[in-house]
Structure formats: structure tokens, C-alpha cells
CSV table of C-alpha atoms and ligand atoms in Angstrom, one decimal:
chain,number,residue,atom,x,y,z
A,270,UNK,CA,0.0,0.0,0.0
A,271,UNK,CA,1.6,3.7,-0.9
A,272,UNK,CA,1.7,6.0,2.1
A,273,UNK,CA,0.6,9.7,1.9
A,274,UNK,CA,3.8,11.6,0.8
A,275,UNK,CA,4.1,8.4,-1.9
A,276,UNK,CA,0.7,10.0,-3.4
A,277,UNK,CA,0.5,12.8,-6.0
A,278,UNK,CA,-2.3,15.5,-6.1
A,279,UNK,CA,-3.9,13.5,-8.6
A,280,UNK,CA,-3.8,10.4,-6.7
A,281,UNK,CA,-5.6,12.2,-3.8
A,282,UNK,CA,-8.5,13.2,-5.8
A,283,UNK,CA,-9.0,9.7,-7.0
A,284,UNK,CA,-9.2,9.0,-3.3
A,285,UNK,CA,-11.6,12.2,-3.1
A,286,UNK,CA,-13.6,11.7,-5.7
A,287,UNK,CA,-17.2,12.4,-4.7
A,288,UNK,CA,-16.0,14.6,-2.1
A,289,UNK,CA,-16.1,18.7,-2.6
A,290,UNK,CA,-13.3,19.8,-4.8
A,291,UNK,CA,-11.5,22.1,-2.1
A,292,UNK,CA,-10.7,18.9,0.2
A,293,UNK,CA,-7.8,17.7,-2.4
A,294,UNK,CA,-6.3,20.9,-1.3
A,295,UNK,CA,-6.8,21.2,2.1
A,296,UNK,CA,-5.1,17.3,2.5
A,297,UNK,CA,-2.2,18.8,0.0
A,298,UNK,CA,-2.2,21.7,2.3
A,299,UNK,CA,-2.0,19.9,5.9
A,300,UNK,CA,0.7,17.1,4.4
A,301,UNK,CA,2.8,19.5,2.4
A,302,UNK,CA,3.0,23.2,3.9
A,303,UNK,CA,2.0,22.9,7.4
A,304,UNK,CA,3.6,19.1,8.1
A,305,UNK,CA,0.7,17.8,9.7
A,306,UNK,CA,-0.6,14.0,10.1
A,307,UNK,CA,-3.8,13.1,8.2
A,308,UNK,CA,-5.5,12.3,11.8
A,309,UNK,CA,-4.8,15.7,12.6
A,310,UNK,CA,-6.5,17.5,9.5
A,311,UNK,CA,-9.2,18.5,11.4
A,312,UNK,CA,-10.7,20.9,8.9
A,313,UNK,CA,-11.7,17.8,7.5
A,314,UNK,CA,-15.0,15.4,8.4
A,315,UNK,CA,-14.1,13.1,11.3
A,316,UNK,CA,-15.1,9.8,9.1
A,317,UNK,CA,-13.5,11.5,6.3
A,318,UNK,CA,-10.2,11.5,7.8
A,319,UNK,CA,-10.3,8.4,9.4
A,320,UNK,CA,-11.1,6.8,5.8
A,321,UNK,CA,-8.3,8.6,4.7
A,322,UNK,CA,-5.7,7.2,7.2
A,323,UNK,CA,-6.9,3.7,6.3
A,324,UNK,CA,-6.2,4.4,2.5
A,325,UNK,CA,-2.6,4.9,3.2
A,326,UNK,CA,0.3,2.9,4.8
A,327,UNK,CA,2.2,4.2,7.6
A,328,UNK,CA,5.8,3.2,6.4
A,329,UNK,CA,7.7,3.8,9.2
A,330,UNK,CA,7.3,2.4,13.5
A,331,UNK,CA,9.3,4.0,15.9
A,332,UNK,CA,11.9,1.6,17.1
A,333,UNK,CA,14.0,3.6,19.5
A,334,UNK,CA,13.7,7.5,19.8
A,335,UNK,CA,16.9,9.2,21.5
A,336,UNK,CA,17.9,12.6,22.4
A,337,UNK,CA,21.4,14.4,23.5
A,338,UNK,CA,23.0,18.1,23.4
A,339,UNK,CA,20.1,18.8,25.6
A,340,UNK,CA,17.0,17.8,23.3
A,341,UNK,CA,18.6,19.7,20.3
A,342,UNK,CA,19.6,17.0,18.8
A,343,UNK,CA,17.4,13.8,18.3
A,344,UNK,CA,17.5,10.2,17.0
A,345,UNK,CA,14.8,7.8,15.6
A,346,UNK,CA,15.4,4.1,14.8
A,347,UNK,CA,12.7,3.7,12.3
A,348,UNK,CA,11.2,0.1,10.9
A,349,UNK,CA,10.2,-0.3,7.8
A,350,UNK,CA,8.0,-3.0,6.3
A,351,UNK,CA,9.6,-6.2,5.9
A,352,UNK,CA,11.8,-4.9,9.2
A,353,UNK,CA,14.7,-3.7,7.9
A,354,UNK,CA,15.6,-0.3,10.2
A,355,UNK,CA,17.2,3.2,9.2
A,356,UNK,CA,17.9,6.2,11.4
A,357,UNK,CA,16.9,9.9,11.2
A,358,UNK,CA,18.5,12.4,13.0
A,359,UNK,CA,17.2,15.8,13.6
A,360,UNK,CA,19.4,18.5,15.1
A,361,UNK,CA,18.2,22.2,15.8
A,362,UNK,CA,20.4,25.3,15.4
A,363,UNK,CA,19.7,28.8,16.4
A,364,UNK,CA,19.1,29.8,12.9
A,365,UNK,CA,18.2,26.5,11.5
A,366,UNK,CA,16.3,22.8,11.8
A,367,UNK,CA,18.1,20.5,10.0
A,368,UNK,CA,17.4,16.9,9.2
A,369,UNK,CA,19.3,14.0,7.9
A,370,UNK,CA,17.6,11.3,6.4
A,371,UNK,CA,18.6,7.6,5.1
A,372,UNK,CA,18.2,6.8,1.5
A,373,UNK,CA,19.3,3.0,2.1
A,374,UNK,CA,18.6,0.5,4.8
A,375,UNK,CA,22.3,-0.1,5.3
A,376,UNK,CA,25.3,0.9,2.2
A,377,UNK,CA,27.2,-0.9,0.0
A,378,UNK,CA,29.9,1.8,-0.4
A,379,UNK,CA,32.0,-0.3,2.4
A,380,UNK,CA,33.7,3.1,3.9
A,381,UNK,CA,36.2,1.9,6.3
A,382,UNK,CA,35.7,4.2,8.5
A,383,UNK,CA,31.7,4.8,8.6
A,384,UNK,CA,29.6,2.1,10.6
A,385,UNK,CA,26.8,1.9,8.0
A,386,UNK,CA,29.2,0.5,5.6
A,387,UNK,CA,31.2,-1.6,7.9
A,388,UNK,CA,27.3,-3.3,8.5
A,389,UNK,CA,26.5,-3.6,5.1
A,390,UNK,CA,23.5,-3.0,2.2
A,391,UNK,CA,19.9,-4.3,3.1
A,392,UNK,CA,17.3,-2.7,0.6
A,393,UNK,CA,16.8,0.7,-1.0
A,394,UNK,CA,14.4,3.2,0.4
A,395,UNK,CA,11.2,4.4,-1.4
A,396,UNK,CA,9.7,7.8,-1.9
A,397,UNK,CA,7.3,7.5,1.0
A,398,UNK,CA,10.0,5.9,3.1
A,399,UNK,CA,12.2,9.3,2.7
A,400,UNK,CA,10.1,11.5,2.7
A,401,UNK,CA,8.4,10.1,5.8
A,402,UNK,CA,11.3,10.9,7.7
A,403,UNK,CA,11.3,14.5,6.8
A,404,UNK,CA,7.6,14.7,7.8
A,405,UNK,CA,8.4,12.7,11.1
A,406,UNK,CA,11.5,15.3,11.9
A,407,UNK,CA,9.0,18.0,10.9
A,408,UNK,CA,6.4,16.9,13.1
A,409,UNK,CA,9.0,16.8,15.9
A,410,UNK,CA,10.6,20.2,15.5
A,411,UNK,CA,7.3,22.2,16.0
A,412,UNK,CA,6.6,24.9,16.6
A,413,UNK,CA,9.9,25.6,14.8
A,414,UNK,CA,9.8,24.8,11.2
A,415,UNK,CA,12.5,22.2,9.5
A,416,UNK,CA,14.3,24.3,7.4
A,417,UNK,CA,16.9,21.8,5.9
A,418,UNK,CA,16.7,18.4,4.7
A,419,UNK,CA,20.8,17.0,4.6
A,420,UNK,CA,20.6,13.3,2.5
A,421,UNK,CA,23.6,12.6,5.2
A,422,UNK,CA,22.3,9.7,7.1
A,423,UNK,CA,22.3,5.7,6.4
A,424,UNK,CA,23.1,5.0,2.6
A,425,UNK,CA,24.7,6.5,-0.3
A,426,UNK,CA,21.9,9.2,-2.1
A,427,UNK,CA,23.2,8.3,-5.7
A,428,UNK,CA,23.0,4.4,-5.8
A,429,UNK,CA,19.7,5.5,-4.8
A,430,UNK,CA,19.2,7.7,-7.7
A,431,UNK,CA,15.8,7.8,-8.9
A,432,UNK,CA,14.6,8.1,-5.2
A,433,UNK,CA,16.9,10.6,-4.0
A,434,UNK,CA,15.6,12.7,-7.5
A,435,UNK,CA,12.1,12.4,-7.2
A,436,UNK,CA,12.7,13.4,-2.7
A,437,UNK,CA,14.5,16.6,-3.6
A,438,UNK,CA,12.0,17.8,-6.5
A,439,UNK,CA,9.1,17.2,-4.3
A,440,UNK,CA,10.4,18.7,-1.5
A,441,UNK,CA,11.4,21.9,-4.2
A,442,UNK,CA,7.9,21.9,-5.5
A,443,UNK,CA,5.6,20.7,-2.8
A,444,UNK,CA,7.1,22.1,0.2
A,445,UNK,CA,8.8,24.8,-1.3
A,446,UNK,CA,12.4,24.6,-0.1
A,447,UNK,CA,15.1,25.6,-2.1
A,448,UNK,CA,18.9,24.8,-2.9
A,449,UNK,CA,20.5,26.1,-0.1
A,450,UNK,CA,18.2,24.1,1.8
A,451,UNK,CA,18.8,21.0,0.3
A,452,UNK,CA,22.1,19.3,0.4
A,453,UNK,CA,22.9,15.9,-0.9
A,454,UNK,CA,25.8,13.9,0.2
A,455,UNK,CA,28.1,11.2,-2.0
A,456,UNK,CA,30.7,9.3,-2.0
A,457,UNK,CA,31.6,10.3,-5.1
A,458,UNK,CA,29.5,8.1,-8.2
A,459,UNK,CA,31.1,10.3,-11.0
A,460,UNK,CA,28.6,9.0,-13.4
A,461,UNK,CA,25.6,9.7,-11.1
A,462,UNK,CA,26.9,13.4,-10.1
A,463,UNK,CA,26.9,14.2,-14.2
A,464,UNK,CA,23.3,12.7,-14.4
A,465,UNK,CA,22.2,15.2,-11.7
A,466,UNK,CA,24.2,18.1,-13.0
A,467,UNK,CA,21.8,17.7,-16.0
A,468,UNK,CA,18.6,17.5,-13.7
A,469,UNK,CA,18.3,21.1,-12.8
A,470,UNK,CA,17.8,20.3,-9.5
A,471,UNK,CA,18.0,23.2,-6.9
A,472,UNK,CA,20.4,21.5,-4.9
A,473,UNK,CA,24.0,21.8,-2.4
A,474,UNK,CA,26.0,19.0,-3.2
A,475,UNK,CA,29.0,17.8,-0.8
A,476,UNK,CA,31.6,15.0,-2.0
A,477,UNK,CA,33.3,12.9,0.9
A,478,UNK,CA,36.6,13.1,-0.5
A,479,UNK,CA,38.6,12.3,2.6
A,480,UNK,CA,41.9,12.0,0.6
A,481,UNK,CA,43.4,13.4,-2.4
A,482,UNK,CA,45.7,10.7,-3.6
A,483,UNK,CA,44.4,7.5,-4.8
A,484,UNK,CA,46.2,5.1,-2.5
A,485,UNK,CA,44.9,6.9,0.5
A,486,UNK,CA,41.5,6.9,-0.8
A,487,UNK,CA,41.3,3.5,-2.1
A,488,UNK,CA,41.6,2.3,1.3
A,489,UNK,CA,39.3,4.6,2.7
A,490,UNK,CA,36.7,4.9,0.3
A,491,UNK,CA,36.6,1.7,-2.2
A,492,UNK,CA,34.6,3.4,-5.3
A,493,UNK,CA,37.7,5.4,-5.2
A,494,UNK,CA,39.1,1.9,-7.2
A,495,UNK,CA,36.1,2.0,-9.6
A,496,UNK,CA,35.7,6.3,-9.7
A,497,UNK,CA,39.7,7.3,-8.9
A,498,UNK,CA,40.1,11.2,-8.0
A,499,UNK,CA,41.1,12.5,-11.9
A,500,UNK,CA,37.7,10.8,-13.0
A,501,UNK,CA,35.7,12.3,-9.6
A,502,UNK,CA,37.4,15.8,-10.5
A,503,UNK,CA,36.1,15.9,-14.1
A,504,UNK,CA,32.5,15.0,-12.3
A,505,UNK,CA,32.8,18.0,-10.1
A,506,UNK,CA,33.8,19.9,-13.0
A,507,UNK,CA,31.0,19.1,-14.9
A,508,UNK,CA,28.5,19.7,-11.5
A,509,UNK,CA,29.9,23.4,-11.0
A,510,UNK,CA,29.8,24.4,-14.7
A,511,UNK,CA,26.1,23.4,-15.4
A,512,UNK,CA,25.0,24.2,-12.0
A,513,UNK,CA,27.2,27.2,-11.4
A,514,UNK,CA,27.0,26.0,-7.4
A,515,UNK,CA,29.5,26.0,-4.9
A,516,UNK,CA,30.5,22.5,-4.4
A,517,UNK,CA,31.7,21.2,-1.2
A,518,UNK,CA,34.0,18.7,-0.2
A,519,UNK,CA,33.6,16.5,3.1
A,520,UNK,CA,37.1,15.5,5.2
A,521,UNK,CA,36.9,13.6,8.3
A,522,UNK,CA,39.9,14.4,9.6
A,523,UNK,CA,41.9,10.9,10.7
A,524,UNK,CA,45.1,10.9,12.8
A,525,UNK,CA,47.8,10.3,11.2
A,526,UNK,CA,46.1,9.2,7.9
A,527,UNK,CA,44.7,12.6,6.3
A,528,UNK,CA,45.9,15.5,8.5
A,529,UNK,CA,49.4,15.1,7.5
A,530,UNK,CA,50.8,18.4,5.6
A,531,UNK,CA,50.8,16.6,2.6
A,532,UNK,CA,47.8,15.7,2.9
A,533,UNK,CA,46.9,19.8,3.2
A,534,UNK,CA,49.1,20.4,0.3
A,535,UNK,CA,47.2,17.2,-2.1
A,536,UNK,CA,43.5,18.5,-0.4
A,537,UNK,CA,44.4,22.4,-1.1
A,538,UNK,CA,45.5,21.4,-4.9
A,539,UNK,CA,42.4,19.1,-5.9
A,540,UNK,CA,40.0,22.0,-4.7
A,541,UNK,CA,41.5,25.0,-5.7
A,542,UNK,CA,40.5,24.7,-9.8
A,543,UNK,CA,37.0,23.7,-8.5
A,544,UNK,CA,36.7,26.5,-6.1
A,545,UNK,CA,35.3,24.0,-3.6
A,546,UNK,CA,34.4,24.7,0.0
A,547,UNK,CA,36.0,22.1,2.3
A,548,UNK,CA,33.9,21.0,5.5
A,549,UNK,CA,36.1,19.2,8.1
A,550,UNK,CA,34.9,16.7,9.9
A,551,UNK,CA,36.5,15.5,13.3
A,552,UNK,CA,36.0,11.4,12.9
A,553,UNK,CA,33.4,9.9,15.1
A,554,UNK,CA,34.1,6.5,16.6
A,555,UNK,CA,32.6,3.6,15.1
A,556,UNK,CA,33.1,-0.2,16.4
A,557,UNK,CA,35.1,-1.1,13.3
A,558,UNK,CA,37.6,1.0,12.6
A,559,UNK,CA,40.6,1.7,15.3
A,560,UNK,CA,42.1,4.8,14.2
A,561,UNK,CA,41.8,7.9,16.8
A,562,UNK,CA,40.7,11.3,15.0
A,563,UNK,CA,42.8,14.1,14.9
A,564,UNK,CA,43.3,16.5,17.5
A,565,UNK,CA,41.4,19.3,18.2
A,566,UNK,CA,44.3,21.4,17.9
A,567,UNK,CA,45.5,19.6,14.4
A,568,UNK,CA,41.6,20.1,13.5
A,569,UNK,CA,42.2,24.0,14.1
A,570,UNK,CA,45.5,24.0,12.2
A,571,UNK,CA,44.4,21.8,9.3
A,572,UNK,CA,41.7,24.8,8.8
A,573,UNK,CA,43.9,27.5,9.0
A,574,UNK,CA,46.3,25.7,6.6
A,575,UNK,CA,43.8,25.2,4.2
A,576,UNK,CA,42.5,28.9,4.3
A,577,UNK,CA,46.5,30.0,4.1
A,578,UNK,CA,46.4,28.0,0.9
A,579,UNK,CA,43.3,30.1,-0.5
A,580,UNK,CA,40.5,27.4,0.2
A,581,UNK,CA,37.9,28.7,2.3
A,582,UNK,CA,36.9,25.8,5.1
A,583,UNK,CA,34.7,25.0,8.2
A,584,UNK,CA,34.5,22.4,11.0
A,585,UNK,CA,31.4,20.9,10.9
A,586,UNK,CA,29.9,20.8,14.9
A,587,UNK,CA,29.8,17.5,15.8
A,588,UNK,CA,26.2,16.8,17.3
A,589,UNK,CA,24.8,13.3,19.0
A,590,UNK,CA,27.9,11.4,19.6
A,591,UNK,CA,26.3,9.8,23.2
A,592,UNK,CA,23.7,8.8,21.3
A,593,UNK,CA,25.7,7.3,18.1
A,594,UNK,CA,23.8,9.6,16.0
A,595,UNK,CA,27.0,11.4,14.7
A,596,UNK,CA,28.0,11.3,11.1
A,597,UNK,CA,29.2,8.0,10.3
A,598,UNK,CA,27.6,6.5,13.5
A,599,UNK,CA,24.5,5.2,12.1
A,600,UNK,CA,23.9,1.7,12.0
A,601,UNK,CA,20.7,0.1,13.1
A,602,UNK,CA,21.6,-3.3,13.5
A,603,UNK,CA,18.3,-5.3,14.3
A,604,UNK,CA,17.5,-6.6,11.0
A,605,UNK,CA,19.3,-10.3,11.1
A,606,UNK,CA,19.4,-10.3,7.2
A,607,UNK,CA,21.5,-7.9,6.3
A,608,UNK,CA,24.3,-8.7,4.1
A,609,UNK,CA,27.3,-7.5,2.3
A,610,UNK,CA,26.9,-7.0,-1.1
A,611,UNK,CA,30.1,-6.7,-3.5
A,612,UNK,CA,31.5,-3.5,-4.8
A,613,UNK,CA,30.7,-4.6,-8.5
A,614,UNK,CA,27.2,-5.8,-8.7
A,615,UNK,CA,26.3,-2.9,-6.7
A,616,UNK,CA,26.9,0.7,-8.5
A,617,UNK,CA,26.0,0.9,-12.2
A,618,UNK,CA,27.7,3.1,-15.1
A,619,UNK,CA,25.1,6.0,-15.0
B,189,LIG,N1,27.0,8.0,1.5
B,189,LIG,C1,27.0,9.4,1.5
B,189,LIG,C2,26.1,9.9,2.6
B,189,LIG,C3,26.6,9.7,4.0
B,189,LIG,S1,27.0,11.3,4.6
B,189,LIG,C4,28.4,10.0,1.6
B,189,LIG,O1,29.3,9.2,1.9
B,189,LIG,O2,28.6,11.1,1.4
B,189,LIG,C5,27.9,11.0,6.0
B,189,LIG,C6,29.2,11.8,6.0
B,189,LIG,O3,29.8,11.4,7.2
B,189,LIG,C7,30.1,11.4,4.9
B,189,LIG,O4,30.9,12.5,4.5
B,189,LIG,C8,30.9,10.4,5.5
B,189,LIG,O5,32.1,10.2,4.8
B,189,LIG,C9,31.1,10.9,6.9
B,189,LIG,N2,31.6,9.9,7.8
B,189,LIG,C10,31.4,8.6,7.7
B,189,LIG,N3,32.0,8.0,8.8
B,189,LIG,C11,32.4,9.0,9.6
B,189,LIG,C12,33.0,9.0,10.9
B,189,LIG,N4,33.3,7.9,11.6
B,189,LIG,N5,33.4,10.2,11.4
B,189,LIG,C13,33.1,11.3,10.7
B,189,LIG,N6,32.5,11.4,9.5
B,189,LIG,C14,32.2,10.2,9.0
């Protein structure tokens, strides 16, 4: 059964029909603008709405619900039919509400260093699945509005791609938010960040790169074997000449491993002809992977190396770590059939 952000306004006056002709727009209304639940339409008839919430699935059951940095930062463990689980996390700013949502139950991107690859791929979201979480976050961040939707959390956006597509151009259309509100994250699927280029798309894109040499990166980030960093640049290339957007690149700082000066000097070199924003990320701890992150104070002077070098760079605050809901910390690990799936059969040419 489709749930309601699966449905289109067409769909719901199928589901209408025989009703007056304003209710399709007061459902689109209460789902899309003001983020509310169909039991909680109450502009509409009682019976109405309750035949309504029957007509649609409800695609995700709270698991686990979490919160840490006092209540500004909160975590859902979500279910999904057939029991695979994703996490959502939802983290309020002063001048923002951000959420980051999973586009895969699991990722078969196998980053050494991010739990959600060292647990493996179980299924591909859907529409409704996605966009569920959003609604969800939404829901939970009244009476302050969600302002940004990050595709940051479990999975890897572009091996989802027609999901990830249709998420971001209904949350452009239907809800209104624009580019600098909507940032999708990758690991780098050259082929799939040339296909999006061409969608026109009002979107931020961010690149993990984590390492600008390919024998660093191979071993941190295996599409690095299949997509090496000349074939990723020429991707960015092509993303900031049709889009004319400031790309971002993502940097989890790792001691010893990429906060080395050369490191600064390879990283400093691979963004400067792309004019690319790099976002440093202290590494979070994951079960898997043994490596401390750098220093706080080789955190600070990685940035101001990078900005002596002419690239402009941030340190991303690090929310939710008590409660694993940190970037590269999510990994709901209840569904017993998850499974690794190989490199190969997994990404297509795009
Ligand atoms: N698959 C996408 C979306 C995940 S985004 C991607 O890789 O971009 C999550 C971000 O957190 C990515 O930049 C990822 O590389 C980073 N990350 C993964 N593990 C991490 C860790 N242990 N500490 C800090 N950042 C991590």
C-alpha cells in the first residue's frame, strides 16, 4: 500500500472523488505546507479523515527515539516494512532545523571508517520511506519549522538515484524549499553526479573526499578503485559548470592518515581549480575501525592551513555522539538479514 507523501495530487483526488473539490487541497495543504498528520486535519470530516488514514500505509514504526545536546539533537530508529531499520537524526540550530535522512537501509559503499558500511547493504528506500522521515523530523521540531533536509544519514543518495531525484523535487515543488536548503551527500558516483548536474535540481552538493591521492583513498573509500580522483574531478567539473554552485567537499579528519601536511598540500591542490568549499569533519568513533581522530588542535590547524592556501573551510559541529547519531555512527543493527553486497554488482555506469 503507498503512504501519503508516496501520493500525488492526482492520486488524492481519485481518493476524493465524490467529495467537494477544495478537500484535495486542504489534504495537500496539511501534508505538504503545514507538516501535519492526516489524523490531525481537522478541517476535514471526522469519518472522512479516518477513511483517509486507512487508505494509506504508515511506512515507518518507531523503534528507539533518543535525544542528547540537551533535546537539540534527536535520533529515531525507524522500521520499515519487511523490518529492515534506518535512522533519522534531527538536530536544531539557532538559525536552523536541520534533518538528515537515510536513502538505504544499510550501504554498500563499504567506507572503512563509517559504521553503515562496515554493516553492510539491506534494501533501497522508497519515496514514501524518505520522505516520511522528513515529515516525522518535521512533526517533531514544531513549533519551529524544519528548514533543511541533509541526504547525510544511512546510505549513499546516488546508488539510490531515482529516489533521491524524485525526494528533492518534491520537497522543491511541494514544500517549497530551495537549494540552499537541500544538500545531498556522496561518496563520489562520478557518473551519477553528471546525471544530476543535467537535472536542474536546486540543490548543495557535498563529495566525501577524505583523501586526495588515490592510494589513501582507495583504502578509505573503495569506489575510489572503480571512480579514482582525476575521473571524480572531471564529475565536479561538470557539476559546477552546469550548475554554477559552490561544491563542497567532506574531510573527516583521521590521525595520522589525512591530517598530514601533505595531505593539506594534495587536499588544497584538488580544490583550488573547483573552487570547492572544504567541510572538516572531526572522525566519530565507530566499532570497526581503530584509528583515533585528529586533535582538536590539528583540527584547528588543518583549517587555518587550508585557508593560508586560498580554500575557504569550516569544522562541521559535531552533534549526537552519546547517542551514536553522529556522522558516520548510524547503524541500526536489528535486521538479522542484512548482508554485504560486492562492490561490482552494486553501483552501475550512469
Ligand atoms: N554515502 C554518503 C552519505 C553519508 S553522509 C556519503 O558518503 O557522502 C555522511 C558523512 O559522514 C560522509 O561525508 C561520510 O564520509 C562521513 N563519515 C562517515 N563515517 C564517519 C566517521 N566515523 N566520522 C566522521 N564522519 C564520517
Amino acid at each position: 500500500m503507498l503512504s501519503a507523501y508516496d501520493l500525488t495530487r492526482d492520486d488524492w483526488a481519485a481518493l476524493l472523488d465524490g467529495e467537494p473539490a477544495f478537500r484535495v487541497e486542504q489534504i495537500w495543504r496539511a501534508l505538504w505546507l503545514e507538516d501535519r498528520d492526516i489524523a490531525d486535519v481537522t478541517t476535514l470530516p471526522k469519518a472522512l479523515r479516518a477513511r483517509l488514514a486507512s487508505a494509506v500505509s504508515e511506512p515507518l514504526t518507531v523503534v528507539r527515539e533518543v535525544e542528547s545536546d540537551r533535546g537539540a539533537t534527536k535520533k529515531w530508529v525507524f522500521a520499515l516494512e519487511g523490518g529492515a531499520t534506518v535512522e533519522t537524526v534531527l538536530m536544531a540550530y539557532d538559525d536552523r532545523v536541520t534533518v538528515c535522512v537515510s536513502t538505504q537501509a544499510g550501504c554498500a559503499m563499504a567506507c572503512s571508517f563509517c559504521a553503515t558500511g562496515q554493516a553492510g547493504f539491506t534494501r533501497q528506500l522508497t519515496v514514501g520511506e524518505v520522505l516520511a522521515q522528513v515529515f516525522a523530523a518535521a512533526r517533531s521540531a514544531a513549533p519551529r519549522r524544519l528548514s533543511n533536509v541533509v541526504f547525510m544519514g544511512m546510505g549513499e543518495p546516488l546508488a539510490n538515484y531515482p529516489v533521491t531525484v524524485e525526494v528533492v523535487r518534491r520537497l522543491h515543488e511541494w514544500r517549497g524549499m530551495s537549494a540552499r536548503h537541500l544538500t545531498v551527500s556522496t561518496v563520489g558516483v562520478a557518473p551519477a553526479i553528471e546525471r544530476l548536474a543535467a537535472e536542474g535540481l536546486p540543490l548543495t552538493l557535498a563529495v566525501s573526499l577524505h583523501a586526495a591521492n588515490d592510494v589513501t583513498r582507495n583504502e578509505l573509500v573503495p569506489l575510489n578503485r572503480r571512480y579514482n580522483l582525476d575521473r571524480l574531478a572531471r564529475a565536479c567539473a561538470a557539476w559546477v559548470e552546469t550548475t554554477s554552485r559552490r561544491l563542497s567537499f567532506e574531510w573527516a579528519l583521521i590521525d595520522g592518515v589525512n591530517d598530514t601536511d601533505q595531505a593539506l598540500d594534495e587536499l588544497a591542490e584538488y580544490a583550488r581549480p573547483l573552487r570547492a568549499h572544504v567541510n572538516l569533519i572531526p572522525l566519530n568513533p565507530t566499532p570497526g575501525y581503530l584509528v583515533m581522530g585528529s586533535p582538536p588542535a590539528r583540527v584547528a590547524a588543518f583549517r587555518a592551513g587550508l585557508e593560508a592556501r586560498g580554500i575557504n573551510a569550516t569544522v562541521r559541529q559535531t552533534r549526537g555522539r552519546s547517542i551514536d547519531a553522529a556522522c558516520g555512527q548510524l547503524a541500526a543493527v536489528t535486521n538479522p538479514k542484512r548482508r554485504r553486497v560486492p562492490l561490482a554488482s552494486q553501483s552501475s555506469d550512469r
